[in-house]
Amino acid sequence: MTERKRDPAAGAPRWVRPAAGSLRPATDLAAAAGQLTSGGSRPLDAAALRDALLDLYDFWLTTKATEIGITTSSGFAIVATGGLGRGELLPYSDLDLMLLHDNMPPEVVGEVAELLWYPLWDANIRIDHSVRTVPEAVRVAGEDMSAGLAMLEARHIAGDGDLSALLIGGARSQWRTGIASRFDELVEHTTARWRRCGEIAHRAEPDLKCGRGGLRDVQLLNALAIAQLADVYPSRSLASPTETLGEAHLSLLNVRTELHRVAGRGRELLLAQHADEIGAALRIGDRFDLARMLSDSARTVSYYVDAGIRTAANALPRRGLSALRRPVRRPLDEGVIEFNGEVILARDARPERDPGLILRVAAASATTGLPMAASTLGRLVETAPELRTPWPRQALKDLLVMLGAGPSAVGTIEALDRTGLWGRLFPEWGAVRDLPPRDVVHIWTVDRHLVETVSRASAFTTRVSRPDLLVLGALVHDIGKGRGGDHSIIGAELATQIGGRLGLWPSDIEVLSKVVRYHLLLPHTATRRDLQDPKTIADVVETLGGDLVVLELLHALAEADSLATGPGVWGDWKASLIGDLVRRCRLAMAGEPLPKPDPIDPRIISLAGSDTVHVELTLGDNSHIYNVTMIAPDVRGLLSKAAGVLALNALRVHSASVNGHRGSAINTFVVSPHFGAPPAAELLRQQLILAMDGELDVVSALEQKEADLAGKARAGEVHAAVPVNYPPAPPKIIWYDGEAEGHLVAEIRTTDRTGLLAFLTAVFERAGVDIAWAKVTTLGSSVVDAFSIVLPAGANEKTVRQSLERELFTVLPAPPAKVEEAS
């Protein structure tokens, strides 16, 4: 209905021009809003602030409407959309206002609009305004998806209430009758927004309004409810273990309110610099606590949006030939069927008598890729009993089927977790649920990382003799996080507890516990120890008790864990290092003698022992990786000069090794150019000679290059580096005892920077310590570098450590963290 029927006795609407001098400015409104937002010594909390601002603007607008003659019989009405329309007005939100009129003369409409808009503009209050008749507004709602969604939540403010009701009723009626033809457009509009803004739960700086799981998605659910296709707030039974949908909505609103207040402007992106202050204002905790709460809220909203869209799609009338076909019920498992593109319970299913039904439904969902119906999950939540301990063998089998399904298992576990069913199966999950990562290289929350690792590990089940223990190990390898202490040790104890509950054999429980306890052993050893040292291999073999099964499980898990961590964490060189370590350990476990260090190429040996400098560059395993070998007289400072030459030529060092023969240093680097082809080996040789002769100060040249780049960034000539995680982690230095007296191993974890290896090795060399060997590993934007150093004779170990720490932190790209000692 878009036409107004007037009562003939009432006459035509009539607007009366206000008397000159009777209009008051809006400066008082802006001042009052600012005072409410700042709050003085006793600021309002987020919810109270929104209510106060809503009352303030409603009062001003209704008063202003009376002043300028917008009355019930004037033929005009003021309608609010956006935050003001929803009753969710934030401190720095725009005012979304529509001036409705009943076909009034253009000159009158223009005069009324100026009397309403100009005071707001003069007071620097941001407004998004429009002037329309009801038919015009309804037509816009039908043509523009964003405008149509906004009008569904319109609210009458002042003037002719019948006119506002006509608009609101007309927009909603048009939405309901046209949803069948516009549903695909709505889904496309939503998914485009998700692609553009990303997921709030796993975003470094999330978009609280438009990101996946944000406030726009709550409004989408409301739009589906207005179309009578879904509920706005489903029952409590379908709730996150910590929040209902309504609570998640309120949490997001409160964070966005505080973001506006802290930033002093209408921001939607939660920047890392504001996180601690917002967490404190909401009494949540620090930025990690805030990130965890946001993850829970956003994932709860995301779950309901996915379920709501599916429910709406199934509720729409079918078109074409599909309207003639009845949906088919396809059996999937005992008590489980497929219907209408979802996994549901069969008519004769009795979940109250069937504890294993949860896992059968989950296994069917994961293996078919079909989602579990919200009604099915709700029924399981309300009626399914707990599984007895130990689990029946069939329940364990269904769990393993689900875990081995690959990527589709991610969505299945997410749905179980958001409804509380996953927590029933694994009570230990609560400590890692929505736990934000502390390491810059991780892109997922800890619980999502575990599930992603399972998804990756499922592709490696043919590599191992116990694929069941591989996927179980992937599922629980980080389960000890979030509890304080060494997560590997705590996780091993929890793995024993979980294995007993699942009904594993005692020997299998022991293997699972070992896998969790030592899941970092292979990558850490391969990247920080000398693999040519027999003691390194012997230590790994002794730690694993000579168990080949555990070794192969750890090998596969190391790759799955890295792939599920983030881009760049797993690569050819990390794979080759771990592969070499596993190969050597296999030989030792098989009873064969440990291999000696790989011999140096006789051709290279023939070049060593002279005063000449030799540099050669060869192609590595693929077209982007190169091996650079530099042979020169072994003098202190050579490694930093060699690394500096590589950095000056835009060669990124992936790994490095140090050898010696007859007084010559043989340094081998695995590098890749930042772009294009690498420079000629002769150019590298000439620059290395200049550096050794003191004619080229590579460290100063690198510092100048970095300063020039920063200057260009400030001038806008190049893009400045952008942090890739939220919040950034500080660098860390961990010390380990070396293989002999006077030997130490320093592991440095930090974000990468140009010439980092040159800067670090220069620190060691200035301190008078020798570098016996080095393992350099780059993981995306992070590096883990290990250096085995030899202290000067008679030097005090503690004093040298403290001095090195101070100097190393001066070249690392972030403030230092607390130094950790290895046990």
Coordinates of N, CA and C in Angstrom, one line a residue, residues 288-395:
F288 N 43.8 -9.1 24.4 CA 43.6 -10.5 24.1 C 42.2 -11.0 24.6
D289 N 41.8 -10.5 25.8 CA 40.5 -10.8 26.3 C 39.4 -10.2 25.4
L290 N 39.7 -9.0 24.9 CA 38.7 -8.4 24.0 C 38.6 -9.2 22.7
A291 N 39.8 -9.6 22.1 CA 39.8 -10.4 20.9 C 39.0 -11.7 21.1
R292 N 39.2 -12.3 22.2 CA 38.5 -13.6 22.5 C 37.0 -13.4 22.5
M293 N 36.5 -12.3 23.2 CA 35.1 -12.0 23.3 C 34.5 -11.7 21.9
L294 N 35.3 -10.9 21.1 CA 34.8 -10.6 19.8 C 34.7 -11.9 18.9
S295 N 35.7 -12.8 19.0 CA 35.7 -14.0 18.3 C 34.4 -14.8 18.6
D296 N 34.1 -14.9 19.9 CA 32.9 -15.7 20.3 C 31.7 -15.0 19.7
S297 N 31.6 -13.7 19.9 CA 30.4 -13.0 19.4 C 30.2 -13.1 17.9
A298 N 31.3 -12.9 17.2 CA 31.2 -12.9 15.7 C 30.9 -14.3 15.2
R299 N 31.5 -15.3 15.8 CA 31.3 -16.7 15.3 C 29.8 -17.2 15.7
T300 N 29.3 -16.7 16.8 CA 27.9 -17.0 17.1 C 27.0 -16.3 16.1
V301 N 27.2 -15.1 15.8 CA 26.4 -14.4 14.8 C 26.5 -15.1 13.4
S302 N 27.8 -15.5 13.0 CA 28.0 -16.1 11.7 C 27.2 -17.4 11.7
Y303 N 27.2 -18.2 12.7 CA 26.5 -19.5 12.7 C 25.0 -19.2 12.5
Y304 N 24.4 -18.3 13.2 CA 23.0 -18.0 13.0 C 22.7 -17.4 11.6
V305 N 23.6 -16.7 11.1 CA 23.3 -16.1 9.7 C 23.4 -17.3 8.7
D306 N 24.3 -18.1 8.8 CA 24.4 -19.3 7.9 C 23.1 -20.1 8.0
A307 N 22.7 -20.4 9.3 CA 21.5 -21.2 9.5 C 20.3 -20.4 9.0
G308 N 20.2 -19.1 9.2 CA 19.1 -18.3 8.8 C 18.9 -18.3 7.3
I309 N 20.1 -18.1 6.6 CA 20.0 -18.1 5.1 C 19.5 -19.4 4.6
R310 N 20.0 -20.5 5.1 CA 19.6 -21.8 4.7 C 18.1 -22.0 5.0
T311 N 17.6 -21.7 6.2 CA 16.2 -21.8 6.5 C 15.4 -21.0 5.6
A312 N 15.8 -19.7 5.3 CA 15.0 -18.9 4.4 C 15.0 -19.5 3.0
A313 N 16.1 -20.0 2.5 CA 16.1 -20.6 1.2 C 15.2 -21.7 1.1
N314 N 15.1 -22.6 2.1 CA 14.2 -23.7 2.1 C 12.7 -23.3 2.2
A315 N 12.5 -22.1 2.8 CA 11.1 -21.7 3.1 C 10.5 -21.0 1.8
L316 N 11.4 -20.6 0.9 CA 10.9 -19.9 -0.3 C 10.1 -20.9 -1.2
P317 N 9.1 -20.4 -1.9 CA 8.4 -21.2 -2.8 C 9.3 -21.6 -4.0
R318 N 9.2 -22.9 -4.4 CA 10.0 -23.4 -5.5 C 9.5 -22.9 -6.8
R319 N 10.4 -22.8 -7.8 CA 10.0 -22.3 -9.1 C 10.4 -23.3 -10.2
G320 N 9.7 -23.3 -11.3 CA 10.1 -24.1 -12.4 C 9.8 -25.6 -12.1
L321 N 10.6 -26.5 -12.7 CA 10.4 -27.9 -12.5 C 10.6 -28.4 -11.1
S322 N 11.4 -27.6 -10.3 CA 11.6 -28.0 -8.9 C 10.4 -27.9 -8.1
A323 N 9.4 -27.1 -8.5 CA 8.2 -27.0 -7.8 C 7.3 -28.2 -7.9
L324 N 7.6 -29.0 -9.0 CA 6.8 -30.2 -9.2 C 7.4 -31.4 -8.4
R325 N 8.6 -31.3 -8.0 CA 9.3 -32.4 -7.3 C 9.2 -32.2 -5.8
R326 N 8.9 -33.3 -5.1 CA 8.9 -33.3 -3.7 C 10.3 -33.6 -3.2
P327 N 10.8 -32.9 -2.2 CA 12.2 -33.2 -1.7 C 12.3 -34.6 -1.2
V328 N 13.4 -35.3 -1.5 CA 13.6 -36.7 -1.3 C 14.3 -36.8 0.1
R329 N 13.9 -37.8 0.9 CA 14.6 -38.1 2.1 C 15.6 -39.3 1.8
R330 N 16.9 -39.0 1.9 CA 17.9 -40.0 1.6 C 18.6 -40.4 2.8
P331 N 18.6 -41.7 3.1 CA 19.2 -42.2 4.4 C 20.7 -42.1 4.3
L332 N 21.3 -41.6 5.3 CA 22.8 -41.5 5.4 C 23.4 -42.4 6.4
D333 N 22.7 -42.6 7.5 CA 23.2 -43.5 8.6 C 22.0 -43.9 9.5
E334 N 22.2 -44.7 10.4 CA 21.1 -45.1 11.3 C 20.6 -43.8 12.0
G335 N 19.3 -43.5 11.7 CA 18.7 -42.4 12.3 C 19.0 -41.0 11.7
V336 N 19.7 -41.0 10.6 CA 20.2 -39.8 10.0 C 19.9 -39.8 8.5
I337 N 19.3 -38.7 8.0 CA 18.9 -38.6 6.6 C 19.3 -37.3 6.0
E338 N 19.3 -37.2 4.7 CA 19.4 -35.9 4.0 C 18.0 -35.5 3.5
F339 N 17.7 -34.2 3.8 CA 16.4 -33.7 3.3 C 16.6 -32.2 3.0
N340 N 16.3 -31.8 1.8 CA 16.3 -30.4 1.4 C 17.7 -29.8 1.6
G341 N 18.7 -30.6 1.3 CA 20.1 -30.1 1.3 C 20.7 -29.9 2.7
E342 N 20.0 -30.6 3.7 CA 20.5 -30.5 5.1 C 20.5 -31.9 5.7
V343 N 21.4 -32.1 6.7 CA 21.4 -33.4 7.4 C 20.4 -33.3 8.6
I344 N 19.4 -34.2 8.7 CA 18.4 -34.1 9.7 C 18.2 -35.5 10.3
L345 N 17.4 -35.5 11.4 CA 17.1 -36.8 12.0 C 16.0 -37.5 11.3
A346 N 16.1 -38.8 11.3 CA 15.0 -39.6 10.7 C 13.8 -39.5 11.6
R347 N 12.6 -39.8 11.1 CA 11.4 -39.7 11.9 C 11.4 -40.6 13.1
D348 N 12.0 -41.8 13.0 CA 12.1 -42.7 14.1 C 13.3 -42.6 15.0
A349 N 14.1 -41.6 14.7 CA 15.3 -41.4 15.6 C 14.8 -41.0 17.0
R350 N 15.6 -41.5 18.0 CA 15.3 -41.3 19.4 C 16.6 -40.8 20.0
P351 N 16.9 -39.5 19.9 CA 18.2 -39.1 20.4 C 18.3 -39.2 21.9
E352 N 17.2 -39.2 22.7 CA 17.3 -39.4 24.1 C 17.7 -40.8 24.5
R353 N 17.6 -41.7 23.6 CA 18.1 -43.1 23.9 C 19.3 -43.5 23.1
D354 N 19.9 -42.6 22.4 CA 21.0 -42.9 21.5 C 22.1 -41.9 21.6
P355 N 23.0 -42.1 22.6 CA 24.1 -41.1 22.8 C 25.0 -40.9 21.6
G356 N 25.2 -42.0 20.8 CA 26.1 -41.9 19.7 C 25.5 -41.1 18.5
L357 N 24.2 -40.7 18.6 CA 23.6 -40.1 17.4 C 24.3 -38.7 17.1
I358 N 24.8 -38.0 18.1 CA 25.4 -36.7 17.8 C 26.6 -37.0 16.8
L359 N 27.4 -38.0 17.0 CA 28.6 -38.2 16.2 C 28.2 -38.8 14.8
R360 N 27.1 -39.5 14.8 CA 26.7 -40.0 13.5 C 26.2 -38.9 12.6
V361 N 25.4 -38.0 13.2 CA 25.0 -36.8 12.5 C 26.2 -36.0 12.0
A362 N 27.1 -35.8 12.9 CA 28.3 -35.0 12.5 C 29.1 -35.7 11.4
A363 N 29.3 -37.0 11.5 CA 30.1 -37.8 10.5 C 29.4 -37.7 9.1
A364 N 28.0 -37.8 9.1 CA 27.3 -37.7 7.9 C 27.4 -36.3 7.3
S365 N 27.4 -35.3 8.1 CA 27.5 -33.9 7.6 C 28.9 -33.7 7.0
A366 N 30.0 -34.1 7.7 CA 31.3 -33.9 7.2 C 31.6 -34.7 5.9
T367 N 31.1 -35.9 5.9 CA 31.4 -36.7 4.7 C 30.6 -36.3 3.5
T368 N 29.4 -35.8 3.7 CA 28.6 -35.3 2.5 C 28.8 -33.9 2.2
G369 N 29.4 -33.1 3.1 CA 29.5 -31.7 2.9 C 28.2 -30.9 3.1
L370 N 27.2 -31.6 3.6 CA 25.9 -30.9 3.9 C 25.9 -30.4 5.3
P371 N 25.3 -29.2 5.5 CA 25.2 -28.7 6.9 C 24.1 -29.4 7.7
M372 N 24.3 -29.4 9.0 CA 23.3 -30.0 9.9 C 22.2 -28.9 10.1
A373 N 21.0 -29.4 10.0 CA 19.8 -28.4 10.2 C 19.8 -27.9 11.6
A374 N 19.5 -26.6 11.7 CA 19.4 -26.0 13.1 C 18.4 -26.7 14.0
S375 N 17.3 -27.2 13.4 CA 16.3 -27.8 14.2 C 16.9 -29.2 14.7
T376 N 17.7 -29.8 13.9 CA 18.3 -31.1 14.4 C 19.3 -30.8 15.5
L377 N 20.1 -29.8 15.3 CA 21.1 -29.5 16.4 C 20.3 -29.1 17.7
G378 N 19.3 -28.4 17.5 CA 18.5 -28.0 18.7 C 17.9 -29.2 19.4
R379 N 17.4 -30.1 18.7 CA 16.8 -31.3 19.3 C 17.9 -32.1 20.0
L380 N 19.1 -32.2 19.4 CA 20.2 -33.0 20.0 C 20.7 -32.3 21.3
V381 N 20.7 -30.9 21.3 CA 21.1 -30.2 22.5 C 20.2 -30.5 23.6
E382 N 18.9 -30.5 23.3 CA 17.9 -30.6 24.4 C 17.7 -32.1 24.9
T383 N 17.9 -33.1 24.0 CA 17.5 -34.4 24.4 C 18.7 -35.5 24.4
A384 N 19.8 -35.2 23.7 CA 20.8 -36.3 23.6 C 21.5 -36.4 24.9
P385 N 21.7 -37.6 25.4 CA 22.4 -37.8 26.7 C 23.9 -37.8 26.5
E386 N 24.7 -37.7 27.6 CA 26.1 -37.8 27.5 C 26.6 -39.2 27.1
L387 N 27.7 -39.2 26.4 CA 28.3 -40.5 26.1 C 29.0 -41.1 27.3
R388 N 28.9 -42.3 27.5 CA 29.5 -42.9 28.7 C 31.0 -43.0 28.5
T389 N 31.8 -43.1 29.5 CA 33.2 -43.3 29.5 C 33.6 -44.7 29.9
P390 N 34.4 -45.4 29.1 CA 34.9 -45.0 27.7 C 33.8 -45.0 26.7
W391 N 34.1 -44.3 25.6 CA 33.1 -44.2 24.5 C 32.9 -45.6 23.9
P392 N 31.7 -45.9 23.4 CA 31.5 -47.1 22.6 C 32.4 -47.0 21.3
R393 N 32.9 -48.2 20.9 CA 33.8 -48.2 19.7 C 33.2 -47.5 18.5
Q394 N 31.8 -47.7 18.3 CA 31.2 -47.0 17.1 C 31.3 -45.5 17.2
A395 N 31.1 -45.0 18.4 CA 31.2 -43.5 18.6 C 32.6 -43.0 18.2

